[in-house]
PDB file of C-alpha atoms in Angstrom:
ATOM      1  CA  LEU A   1      40.496 126.016  75.013  1.00 89.00           C
ATOM      2  CA  MET A   2      44.265 124.156  75.270  1.00 93.00           C
ATOM      3  CA  THR A   3      46.473 125.909  77.975  1.00 92.00           C
ATOM      4  CA  LEU A   4      49.905 126.958  77.853  1.00 95.00           C
ATOM      5  CA  PRO A   5      52.905 126.578  79.691  1.00 94.00           C
ATOM      6  CA  PRO A   6      54.061 128.841  81.469  1.00 91.00           C
ATOM      7  CA  GLN A   7      57.669 129.460  80.042  1.00 91.00           C
ATOM      8  CA  ILE A   8      57.575 129.379  76.470  1.00 97.00           C
ATOM      9  CA  GLU A   9      60.537 131.105  74.276  1.00 97.00           C
ATOM     10  CA  ARG A  10      61.052 129.029  70.981  1.00 98.00           C
ATOM     11  CA  ILE A  11      57.966 128.813  68.528  1.00 98.00           C
ATOM     12  CA  ASP A  12      57.412 127.833  65.120  1.00 98.00           C
ATOM     13  CA  LEU A  13      54.158 128.489  64.038  1.00 98.00           C
ATOM     14  CA  HIS A  14      53.978 126.816  60.741  1.00 98.00           C
ATOM     15  CA  THR A  15      54.954 122.955  59.842  1.00 98.00           C
ATOM     16  CA  HIS A  16      53.891 120.341  57.765  1.00 97.00           C
ATOM     17  CA  SER A  17      53.510 116.557  58.545  1.00 96.00           C
ATOM     18  CA  THR A  18      53.406 113.345  56.083  1.00 90.00           C
ATOM     19  CA  ALA A  19      49.676 114.252  56.863  1.00 91.00           C
ATOM     20  CA  SER A  20      49.721 116.281  54.153  1.00 88.00           C
ATOM     21  CA  ASP A  21      52.765 117.262  51.987  1.00 85.00           C
ATOM     22  CA  GLY A  22      55.521 117.073  54.697  1.00 90.00           C
ATOM     23  CA  LEU A  23      58.393 114.330  54.634  1.00 88.00           C
ATOM     24  CA  TYR A  24      58.240 113.487  58.086  1.00 95.00           C
ATOM     25  CA  PRO A  25      54.955 112.049  60.218  1.00 95.00           C
ATOM     26  CA  PRO A  26      53.759 113.949  62.825  1.00 98.00           C
ATOM     27  CA  THR A  27      55.489 112.100  65.505  1.00 98.00           C
ATOM     28  CA  GLU A  28      58.578 112.709  64.053  1.00 98.00           C
ATOM     29  CA  LEU A  29      58.167 115.934  63.350  1.00 98.00           C
ATOM     30  CA  VAL A  30      57.563 116.854  67.284  1.00 98.00           C
ATOM     31  CA  ARG A  31      60.799 114.388  67.962  1.00 98.00           C
ATOM     32  CA  LEU A  32      62.932 116.957  65.240  1.00 98.00           C
ATOM     33  CA  ALA A  33      61.409 120.040  67.017  1.00 98.00           C
ATOM     34  CA  HIS A  34      62.129 118.592  70.030  1.00 98.00           C
ATOM     35  CA  GLU A  35      66.210 118.229  68.976  1.00 98.00           C
ATOM     36  CA  ALA A  36      65.771 121.409  68.097  1.00 98.00           C
ATOM     37  CA  LYS A  37      64.982 122.732  71.194  1.00 98.00           C
ATOM     38  CA  LEU A  38      62.103 124.340  70.618  1.00 98.00           C
ATOM     39  CA  ASP A  39      59.203 124.783  73.510  1.00 98.00           C
ATOM     40  CA  LEU A  40      55.488 124.370  70.788  1.00 98.00           C
ATOM     41  CA  ILE A  41      55.051 123.972  66.873  1.00 98.00           C
ATOM     42  CA  ALA A  42      51.760 124.571  65.253  1.00 98.00           C
ATOM     43  CA  LEU A  43      50.776 121.937  63.167  1.00 98.00           C
ATOM     44  CA  THR A  44      49.444 123.727  60.011  1.00 98.00           C
ATOM     45  CA  ASP A  45      49.233 121.138  57.640  1.00 97.00           C
ATOM     46  CA  HIS A  46      47.098 121.636  54.141  1.00 93.00           C
ATOM     47  CA  ASP A  47      43.376 121.220  54.147  1.00 94.00           C
ATOM     48  CA  THR A  48      43.716 119.061  57.482  1.00 95.00           C
ATOM     49  CA  THR A  49      43.926 118.342  61.044  1.00 97.00           C
ATOM     50  CA  GLY A  50      44.748 114.682  60.950  1.00 96.00           C
ATOM     51  CA  GLY A  51      48.290 115.223  62.137  1.00 97.00           C
ATOM     52  CA  VAL A  52      46.959 116.993  65.215  1.00 98.00           C
ATOM     53  CA  GLU A  53      46.274 114.115  67.658  1.00 98.00           C
ATOM     54  CA  ALA A  54      49.452 112.538  67.260  1.00 98.00           C
ATOM     55  CA  ALA A  55      51.339 115.137  67.283  1.00 98.00           C
ATOM     56  CA  GLN A  56      49.978 116.583  70.685  1.00 98.00           C
ATOM     57  CA  ALA A  57      50.632 112.862  71.926  1.00 98.00           C
ATOM     58  CA  ALA A  58      53.963 113.054  71.547  1.00 98.00           C
ATOM     59  CA  GLY A  59      54.596 116.191  72.329  1.00 98.00           C
ATOM     60  CA  ALA A  60      52.980 115.530  75.440  1.00 98.00           C
ATOM     61  CA  ALA A  61      55.682 112.857  75.887  1.00 98.00           C
ATOM     62  CA  LEU A  62      58.269 115.492  74.629  1.00 98.00           C
ATOM     63  CA  GLY A  63      57.855 117.997  76.713  1.00 98.00           C
ATOM     64  CA  VAL A  64      56.755 119.760  73.350  1.00 98.00           C
ATOM     65  CA  THR A  65      53.434 122.134  73.094  1.00 98.00           C
ATOM     66  CA  VAL A  66      51.890 121.494  69.433  1.00 98.00           C
ATOM     67  CA  VAL A  67      48.781 123.753  68.687  1.00 98.00           C
ATOM     68  CA  PRO A  68      46.564 122.566  66.134  1.00 98.00           C
ATOM     69  CA  GLY A  69      45.940 124.474  62.683  1.00 98.00           C
ATOM     70  CA  VAL A  70      45.559 124.095  59.332  1.00 98.00           C
ATOM     71  CA  GLU A  71      46.420 126.267  56.452  1.00 98.00           C
ATOM     72  CA  ILE A  72      43.946 126.901  53.278  1.00 97.00           C
ATOM     73  CA  ASN A  73      45.073 127.732  50.327  1.00 93.00           C
ATOM     74  CA  THR A  74      43.339 130.700  48.132  1.00 94.00           C
ATOM     75  CA  THR A  75      42.794 132.419  45.039  1.00 90.00           C
ATOM     76  CA  ILE A  76      43.260 135.724  45.417  1.00 88.00           C
ATOM     77  CA  ARG A  77      40.556 138.036  43.239  1.00 79.00           C
ATOM     78  CA  ASP A  78      41.117 140.303  40.181  1.00 71.00           C
ATOM     79  CA  GLY A  79      44.528 138.354  39.061  1.00 68.00           C
ATOM     80  CA  LEU A  80      46.562 138.674  42.237  1.00 72.00           C
ATOM     81  CA  GLY A  81      47.533 135.452  43.031  1.00 80.00           C
ATOM     82  CA  GLU A  82      47.455 133.396  45.634  1.00 85.00           C
ATOM     83  CA  ALA A  83      46.952 133.237  49.922  1.00 92.00           C
ATOM     84  CA  HIS A  84      47.437 130.768  52.317  1.00 95.00           C
ATOM     85  CA  VAL A  85      45.532 131.701  54.970  1.00 98.00           C
ATOM     86  CA  LEU A  86      46.889 130.040  58.646  1.00 98.00           C
ATOM     87  CA  GLY A  87      44.183 128.601  61.704  1.00 98.00           C
ATOM     88  CA  TYR A  88      45.604 128.746  64.593  1.00 98.00           C
ATOM     89  CA  PHE A  89      43.182 126.975  67.667  1.00 98.00           C
ATOM     90  CA  VAL A  90      40.925 125.350  65.111  1.00 98.00           C
ATOM     91  CA  ALA A  91      38.810 123.219  67.136  1.00 97.00           C
ATOM     92  CA  PRO A  92      40.449 119.459  64.705  1.00 95.00           C
ATOM     93  CA  ASP A  93      36.979 117.603  65.184  1.00 94.00           C
ATOM     94  CA  ASP A  94      34.435 120.535  64.101  1.00 95.00           C
ATOM     95  CA  ALA A  95      32.262 119.130  62.636  1.00 95.00           C
ATOM     96  CA  SER A  96      31.897 121.649  60.025  1.00 95.00           C
ATOM     97  CA  LEU A  97      35.657 122.566  59.621  1.00 97.00           C
ATOM     98  CA  ILE A  98      35.925 118.008  59.035  1.00 97.00           C
ATOM     99  CA  ALA A  99      33.312 118.509  55.937  1.00 96.00           C
ATOM    100  CA  ASN A 100      35.008 121.492  54.567  1.00 97.00           C
ATOM    101  CA  LEU A 101      38.737 120.347  54.347  1.00 96.00           C
ATOM    102  CA  GLY A 102      37.321 117.352  53.387  1.00 95.00           C
ATOM    103  CA  ILE A 103      35.819 118.821  50.155  1.00 95.00           C
ATOM    104  CA  LEU A 104      38.932 120.807  49.773  1.00 94.00           C
ATOM    105  CA  ARG A 105      40.751 117.468  49.694  1.00 90.00           C
ATOM    106  CA  GLU A 106      38.820 115.926  47.620  1.00 90.00           C
ATOM    107  CA  ALA A 107      39.491 118.362  45.069  1.00 91.00           C
ATOM    108  CA  ARG A 108      42.766 118.361  45.911  1.00 87.00           C
ATOM    109  CA  GLU A 109      43.048 114.728  45.257  1.00 90.00           C
ATOM    110  CA  ARG A 110      41.488 114.578  42.092  1.00 93.00           C
ATOM    111  CA  ARG A 111      43.875 117.821  40.671  1.00 94.00           C
ATOM    112  CA  GLY A 112      46.868 115.693  41.579  1.00 95.00           C
ATOM    113  CA  GLU A 113      45.250 112.856  39.809  1.00 96.00           C
ATOM    114  CA  ARG A 114      44.410 114.490  36.613  1.00 97.00           C
ATOM    115  CA  MET A 115      48.269 116.185  36.709  1.00 98.00           C
ATOM    116  CA  VAL A 116      49.602 112.487  36.369  1.00 98.00           C
ATOM    117  CA  GLU A 117      46.904 111.861  33.472  1.00 98.00           C
ATOM    118  CA  LYS A 118      48.674 115.354  32.253  1.00 98.00           C
ATOM    119  CA  LEU A 119      52.117 113.840  32.064  1.00 98.00           C
ATOM    120  CA  ARG A 120      51.560 110.633  31.478  1.00 98.00           C
ATOM    121  CA  ALA A 121      49.533 111.931  28.322  1.00 98.00           C
ATOM    122  CA  ALA A 122      53.097 114.002  27.197  1.00 98.00           C
ATOM    123  CA  GLY A 123      54.920 110.567  27.588  1.00 98.00           C
ATOM    124  CA  TYR A 124      56.274 110.639  31.356  1.00 98.00           C
ATOM    125  CA  ASP A 125      56.586 107.756  32.630  1.00 97.00           C
ATOM    126  CA  ILE A 126      54.526 107.941  36.481  1.00 98.00           C
ATOM    127  CA  THR A 127      52.196 106.715  37.732  1.00 98.00           C
ATOM    128  CA  TRP A 128      48.821 107.727  40.337  1.00 97.00           C
ATOM    129  CA  ALA A 129      49.175 105.139  42.545  1.00 97.00           C
ATOM    130  CA  ARG A 130      52.764 105.690  43.257  1.00 97.00           C
ATOM    131  CA  VAL A 131      52.173 109.428  43.866  1.00 96.00           C
ATOM    132  CA  ARG A 132      49.845 107.928  46.781  1.00 94.00           C
ATOM    133  CA  GLU A 133      52.437 106.078  48.272  1.00 94.00           C
ATOM    134  CA  LEU A 134      54.238 108.366  48.086  1.00 92.00           C
ATOM    135  CA  ALA A 135      51.940 111.170  49.595  1.00 85.00           C
ATOM    136  CA  GLN A 136      50.462 108.456  52.309  1.00 80.00           C
ATOM    137  CA  GLY A 137      48.262 111.383  53.010  1.00 73.00           C
ATOM    138  CA  THR A 138      46.787 114.310  51.465  1.00 72.00           C
ATOM    139  CA  VAL A 139      48.509 114.428  47.986  1.00 82.00           C
ATOM    140  CA  GLY A 140      50.577 117.799  46.693  1.00 84.00           C
ATOM    141  CA  ARG A 141      52.500 118.552  44.091  1.00 91.00           C
ATOM    142  CA  PRO A 142      55.690 117.898  46.087  1.00 89.00           C
ATOM    143  CA  HIS A 143      54.292 114.220  45.875  1.00 93.00           C
ATOM    144  CA  ILE A 144      53.936 114.352  41.983  1.00 97.00           C
ATOM    145  CA  ALA A 145      57.468 116.420  42.181  1.00 97.00           C
ATOM    146  CA  ARG A 146      58.847 113.321  44.184  1.00 96.00           C
ATOM    147  CA  ALA A 147      57.448 111.253  41.663  1.00 98.00           C
ATOM    148  CA  LEU A 148      59.265 112.558  38.773  1.00 98.00           C
ATOM    149  CA  ILE A 149      62.500 112.416  40.435  1.00 98.00           C
ATOM    150  CA  GLU A 150      62.241 109.064  41.116  1.00 98.00           C
ATOM    151  CA  LYS A 151      62.070 108.058  38.002  1.00 98.00           C
ATOM    152  CA  GLY A 152      64.532 110.336  36.840  1.00 98.00           C
ATOM    153  CA  TYR A 153      63.113 113.325  34.694  1.00 98.00           C
ATOM    154  CA  ALA A 154      63.866 115.859  37.805  1.00 98.00           C
ATOM    155  CA  SER A 155      66.970 116.503  39.596  1.00 97.00           C
ATOM    156  CA  SER A 156      65.392 117.914  42.656  1.00 95.00           C
ATOM    157  CA  VAL A 157      61.381 119.488  43.529  1.00 92.00           C
ATOM    158  CA  ALA A 158      61.940 122.675  42.487  1.00 92.00           C
ATOM    159  CA  ASP A 159      63.194 121.205  39.028  1.00 97.00           C
ATOM    160  CA  ALA A 160      59.918 119.248  38.547  1.00 97.00           C
ATOM    161  CA  PHE A 161      58.625 122.389  39.843  1.00 96.00           C
ATOM    162  CA  ASP A 162      59.964 124.933  37.423  1.00 97.00           C
ATOM    163  CA  ARG A 163      59.757 122.584  34.401  1.00 98.00           C
ATOM    164  CA  PHE A 164      56.592 119.927  35.022  1.00 98.00           C
ATOM    165  CA  ILE A 165      54.226 121.273  37.117  1.00 97.00           C
ATOM    166  CA  SER A 166      53.728 125.075  37.663  1.00 95.00           C
ATOM    167  CA  TRP A 167      51.625 127.054  35.831  1.00 91.00           C
ATOM    168  CA  GLY A 168      52.462 126.881  32.324  1.00 95.00           C
ATOM    169  CA  LYS A 169      54.373 123.475  32.178  1.00 97.00           C
ATOM    170  CA  PRO A 170      53.110 120.600  30.738  1.00 97.00           C
ATOM    171  CA  GLY A 171      51.498 119.137  33.998  1.00 98.00           C
ATOM    172  CA  TYR A 172      50.063 121.879  35.460  1.00 96.00           C
ATOM    173  CA  VAL A 173      46.043 121.430  35.973  1.00 94.00           C
ATOM    174  CA  PRO A 174      44.614 124.602  38.221  1.00 88.00           C
ATOM    175  CA  ARG A 175      43.225 124.244  41.322  1.00 84.00           C
ATOM    176  CA  TYR A 176      39.615 124.299  42.917  1.00 88.00           C
ATOM    177  CA  GLN A 177      39.769 127.845  43.834  1.00 90.00           C
ATOM    178  CA  ILE A 178      37.914 129.668  46.884  1.00 95.00           C
ATOM    179  CA  ALA A 179      38.668 133.360  48.158  1.00 95.00           C
ATOM    180  CA  PRO A 180      40.484 134.509  51.148  1.00 96.00           C
ATOM    181  CA  ASP A 181      37.470 135.361  53.163  1.00 96.00           C
ATOM    182  CA  GLN A 182      35.970 131.942  52.549  1.00 97.00           C
ATOM    183  CA  ALA A 183      39.012 130.167  54.379  1.00 98.00           C
ATOM    184  CA  ILE A 184      38.815 133.116  57.263  1.00 98.00           C
ATOM    185  CA  HIS A 185      35.086 131.868  57.319  1.00 97.00           C
ATOM    186  CA  ILE A 186      35.633 128.240  57.734  1.00 98.00           C
ATOM    187  CA  ILE A 187      38.660 128.875  60.136  1.00 98.00           C
ATOM    188  CA  ARG A 188      36.260 131.458  62.089  1.00 97.00           C
ATOM    189  CA  SER A 189      33.766 129.003  62.724  1.00 96.00           C
ATOM    190  CA  ALA A 190      36.306 126.093  63.916  1.00 97.00           C
ATOM    191  CA  GLY A 191      37.075 128.499  66.638  1.00 97.00           C
ATOM    192  CA  GLY A 192      40.539 129.584  65.147  1.00 98.00           C
ATOM    193  CA  VAL A 193      42.004 132.234  64.757  1.00 98.00           C
ATOM    194  CA  PRO A 194      43.250 133.347  60.640  1.00 98.00           C
ATOM    195  CA  THR A 195      46.064 134.209  59.584  1.00 98.00           C
ATOM    196  CA  LEU A 196      48.057 135.282  56.051  1.00 97.00           C
ATOM    197  CA  ALA A 197      50.497 133.198  55.890  1.00 97.00           C
ATOM    198  CA  HIS A 198      53.983 134.440  53.794  1.00 95.00           C
ATOM    199  CA  PRO A 199      53.039 138.208  52.586  1.00 94.00           C
ATOM    200  CA  GLY A 200      56.102 139.069  51.651  1.00 88.00           C
ATOM    201  CA  HIS A 201      55.598 138.933  48.216  1.00 78.00           C
ATOM    202  CA  THR A 202      51.675 139.747  48.164  1.00 77.00           C
ATOM    203  CA  PRO A 203      51.143 142.621  45.170  1.00 66.00           C
ATOM    204  CA  GLU A 204      48.986 145.457  46.423  1.00 78.00           C
ATOM    205  CA  LEU A 205      48.790 143.931  49.964  1.00 81.00           C
ATOM    206  CA  ALA A 206      48.538 146.885  52.516  1.00 83.00           C
ATOM    207  CA  GLU A 207      45.816 148.433  49.899  1.00 83.00           C
ATOM    208  CA  THR A 208      44.266 146.164  48.769  1.00 83.00           C
ATOM    209  CA  VAL A 209      44.007 143.004  49.819  1.00 89.00           C
ATOM    210  CA  LEU A 210      44.535 143.413  53.569  1.00 94.00           C
ATOM    211  CA  PRO A 211      41.326 145.558  54.328  1.00 94.00           C
ATOM    212  CA  SER A 212      39.149 143.589  52.387  1.00 93.00           C
ATOM    213  CA  LEU A 213      40.213 140.146  54.511  1.00 96.00           C
ATOM    214  CA  VAL A 214      40.619 142.441  58.040  1.00 97.00           C
ATOM    215  CA  ALA A 215      37.165 143.321  57.057  1.00 97.00           C
ATOM    216  CA  ALA A 216      36.408 139.263  56.537  1.00 96.00           C
ATOM    217  CA  GLY A 217      37.550 138.840  59.740  1.00 97.00           C
ATOM    218  CA  LEU A 218      41.340 138.686  59.597  1.00 98.00           C
ATOM    219  CA  LEU A 219      43.334 138.189  62.869  1.00 98.00           C
ATOM    220  CA  GLY A 220      47.465 137.720  62.131  1.00 98.00           C
ATOM    221  CA  LEU A 221      49.753 138.637  59.382  1.00 97.00           C
ATOM    222  CA  GLU A 222      52.983 135.762  59.096  1.00 98.00           C
ATOM    223  CA  CYS A 223      55.598 139.225  59.292  1.00 97.00           C
ATOM    224  CA  TYR A 224      58.678 136.569  60.394  1.00 98.00           C
ATOM    225  CA  TYR A 225      58.964 134.090  57.919  1.00 97.00           C
ATOM    226  CA  GLY A 226      61.312 131.569  57.083  1.00 92.00           C
ATOM    227  CA  GLN A 227      64.062 133.985  54.314  1.00 92.00           C
ATOM    228  CA  TYR A 228      62.697 137.427  54.837  1.00 96.00           C
ATOM    229  CA  ASP A 229      65.064 139.336  55.388  1.00 95.00           C
ATOM    230  CA  LYS A 230      65.055 142.991  57.967  1.00 96.00           C
ATOM    231  CA  ALA A 231      63.263 145.699  55.873  1.00 95.00           C
ATOM    232  CA  THR A 232      60.487 142.800  55.132  1.00 95.00           C
ATOM    233  CA  VAL A 233      59.978 142.229  58.798  1.00 96.00           C
ATOM    234  CA  LYS A 234      60.039 145.643  59.429  1.00 96.00           C
ATOM    235  CA  ARG A 235      57.527 146.247  56.845  1.00 94.00           C
ATOM    236  CA  LEU A 236      54.913 143.610  57.789  1.00 96.00           C
ATOM    237  CA  VAL A 237      55.401 143.986  61.428  1.00 97.00           C
ATOM    238  CA  ALA A 238      54.346 147.772  60.504  1.00 96.00           C
ATOM    239  CA  LEU A 239      51.530 146.685  58.525  1.00 95.00           C
ATOM    240  CA  ALA A 240      50.343 144.263  61.215  1.00 97.00           C
ATOM    241  CA  ASP A 241      49.975 146.843  63.419  1.00 97.00           C
ATOM    242  CA  ARG A 242      48.345 149.334  61.135  1.00 96.00           C
ATOM    243  CA  PHE A 243      45.395 147.125  60.755  1.00 96.00           C
ATOM    244  CA  GLY A 244      46.022 145.451  64.446  1.00 97.00           C
ATOM    245  CA  LEU A 245      46.736 142.027  63.265  1.00 98.00           C
ATOM    246  CA  VAL A 246      48.780 139.628  65.220  1.00 98.00           C
ATOM    247  CA  ALA A 247      52.414 139.346  63.618  1.00 98.00           C
ATOM    248  CA  THR A 248      53.467 135.870  63.557  1.00 98.00           C
ATOM    249  CA  GLY A 249      55.704 133.366  62.378  1.00 98.00           C
ATOM    250  CA  GLY A 250      57.293 130.226  61.008  1.00 98.00           C
ATOM    251  CA  SER A 251      60.086 128.396  58.815  1.00 98.00           C
ATOM    252  CA  ASP A 252      56.641 126.651  56.776  1.00 97.00           C
ATOM    253  CA  TYR A 253      58.881 123.505  57.349  1.00 98.00           C
ATOM    254  CA  HIS A 254      58.297 120.679  55.366  1.00 96.00           C
ATOM    255  CA  GLY A 255      61.203 118.701  55.487  1.00 94.00           C
ATOM    256  CA  PRO A 256      64.940 119.036  53.875  1.00 89.00           C
ATOM    257  CA  ASN A 257      65.548 120.693  50.430  1.00 81.00           C
ATOM    258  CA  ILE A 258      61.063 121.765  50.352  1.00 84.00           C
ATOM    259  CA  HIS A 259      62.015 125.517  51.978  1.00 87.00           C
ATOM    260  CA  PRO A 260      65.588 127.011  53.265  1.00 91.00           C
ATOM    261  CA  THR A 261      64.607 127.526  56.061  1.00 96.00           C
ATOM    262  CA  PRO A 262      65.361 124.714  59.082  1.00 97.00           C
ATOM    263  CA  LEU A 263      62.591 123.699  61.794  1.00 98.00           C
ATOM    264  CA  GLY A 264      62.948 126.521  64.356  1.00 97.00           C
ATOM    265  CA  GLY A 265      65.331 128.136  62.203  1.00 97.00           C
ATOM    266  CA  ARG A 266      63.514 131.875  62.288  1.00 97.00           C
ATOM    267  CA  TYR A 267      62.665 133.860  65.324  1.00 97.00           C
ATOM    268  CA  VAL A 268      59.316 134.213  66.332  1.00 98.00           C
ATOM    269  CA  PRO A 269      58.984 136.599  69.329  1.00 98.00           C
ATOM    270  CA  PRO A 270      57.096 134.130  71.976  1.00 96.00           C
ATOM    271  CA  GLN A 271      54.425 136.435  73.376  1.00 97.00           C
ATOM    272  CA  THR A 272      53.086 136.100  70.016  1.00 98.00           C
ATOM    273  CA  ILE A 273      51.926 132.627  71.131  1.00 98.00           C
ATOM    274  CA  GLU A 274      49.660 134.373  74.180  1.00 97.00           C
ATOM    275  CA  ARG A 275      48.443 137.212  71.575  1.00 98.00           C
ATOM    276  CA  LEU A 276      47.103 134.159  69.023  1.00 98.00           C
ATOM    277  CA  ARG A 277      45.633 132.249  72.313  1.00 98.00           C
ATOM    278  CA  ALA A 278      44.001 135.586  73.848  1.00 97.00           C
ATOM    279  CA  ALA A 279      42.600 136.286  69.758  1.00 97.00           C
ATOM    280  CA  ALA A 280      41.367 132.493  69.827  1.00 97.00           C
ATOM    281  CA  GLU A 281      39.731 133.203  73.726  1.00 97.00           C
ATOM    282  CA  GLN A 282      38.105 136.152  72.638  1.00 96.00           C
ATOM    283  CA  LEU A 283      36.507 134.012  69.222  1.00 95.00           C
ATOM    284  CA  ARG A 284      35.142 131.666  72.045  1.00 92.00           C
ATOM    285  CA  THR A 285      33.499 133.896  73.503  1.00 91.00           C
ATOM    286  CA  ALA A 286      31.200 135.128  70.702  1.00 87.00           C
ATOM    287  CA  PRO A 287      30.891 131.821  68.454  1.00 84.00           C
ATOM    288  CA  ALA A 288      31.141 132.342  64.402  1.00 88.00           C
ATOM    289  CA  GLU A 289      28.608 130.675  62.691  1.00 89.00           C
ATOM    290  CA  SER A 290      29.269 127.520  61.259  1.00 91.00           C
ATOM    291  CA  TYR A 291      30.363 127.731  57.241  1.00 94.00           C
ATOM    292  CA  ALA A 292      30.166 125.077  54.204  1.00 93.00           C
ATOM    293  CA  LEU A 293      32.185 125.421  51.304  1.00 93.00           C
ATOM    294  CA  PRO A 294      30.009 124.961  48.089  1.00 86.00           C
ATOM    295  CA  THR A 295      30.598 121.457  46.172  1.00 79.00           C
ATOM    296  CA  PRO A 296      33.554 121.785  43.457  1.00 74.00           C
ATOM    297  CA  LYS A 297      33.015 120.881  39.657  1.00 68.00           C
ATOM    298  CA  LEU A 298      35.749 118.388  39.402  1.00 55.00           C
TER     299      LEU A 298
END
């Protein structure tokens, strides 16, 4: 398990690069983190750890520690919406992790392709080839949004989502759905610490969602997130304490004009990273069984 430098003050535990749907390559993201005077970031790209090696190399040169992470989108049962599960200190080269994330990326790719097909059938002149060019990695809906902006159909990423690629809109295609407990198993089988991302708007969080996720092995709750106000942070930290979870946080930085919080723009207590590392250390002493996702029907 990676060692941490003795002095860590400023951290951001939720960032994305072009390896998934961020706008900056991993090396550039780390340079921006250095400019923002961050000591440590976690690279938590969707369904891939492909950017970690480059980010860590850049971090070593600039004095920014990069924690290997991942973010996996899941669907909560009973119509309670989505739950995104973050994994910290995963082993990026773990064979089961690579295989599981490959399944998720393939499903995401096929979904993107079908969204473009639907939009073209509805008369919007965007191409899958251009969306792939814009992505330079794992395709996400922001890349389809950018293709729509390029052609003048939308004024911003948010506008494209609102009018074209959200549920019920002309380009929407449902994602390959996995449950949060499956994401927890994927992360733990790669030695990572599973954390529930941006839970502030999840209905029935305390009553329904958290007890079952904690039973499945959840170890953290993202409390210091983006634009959460003080009351929300306080409520979530109390929940984390109640369930014995590490209270984590970050900006969810993808680049300008995607989320309002800048890189490093949300205070996260420095001791959070020590607690996450201690949890990862404990997991290493009793490794979880390997976990394999079922093959999706695409």
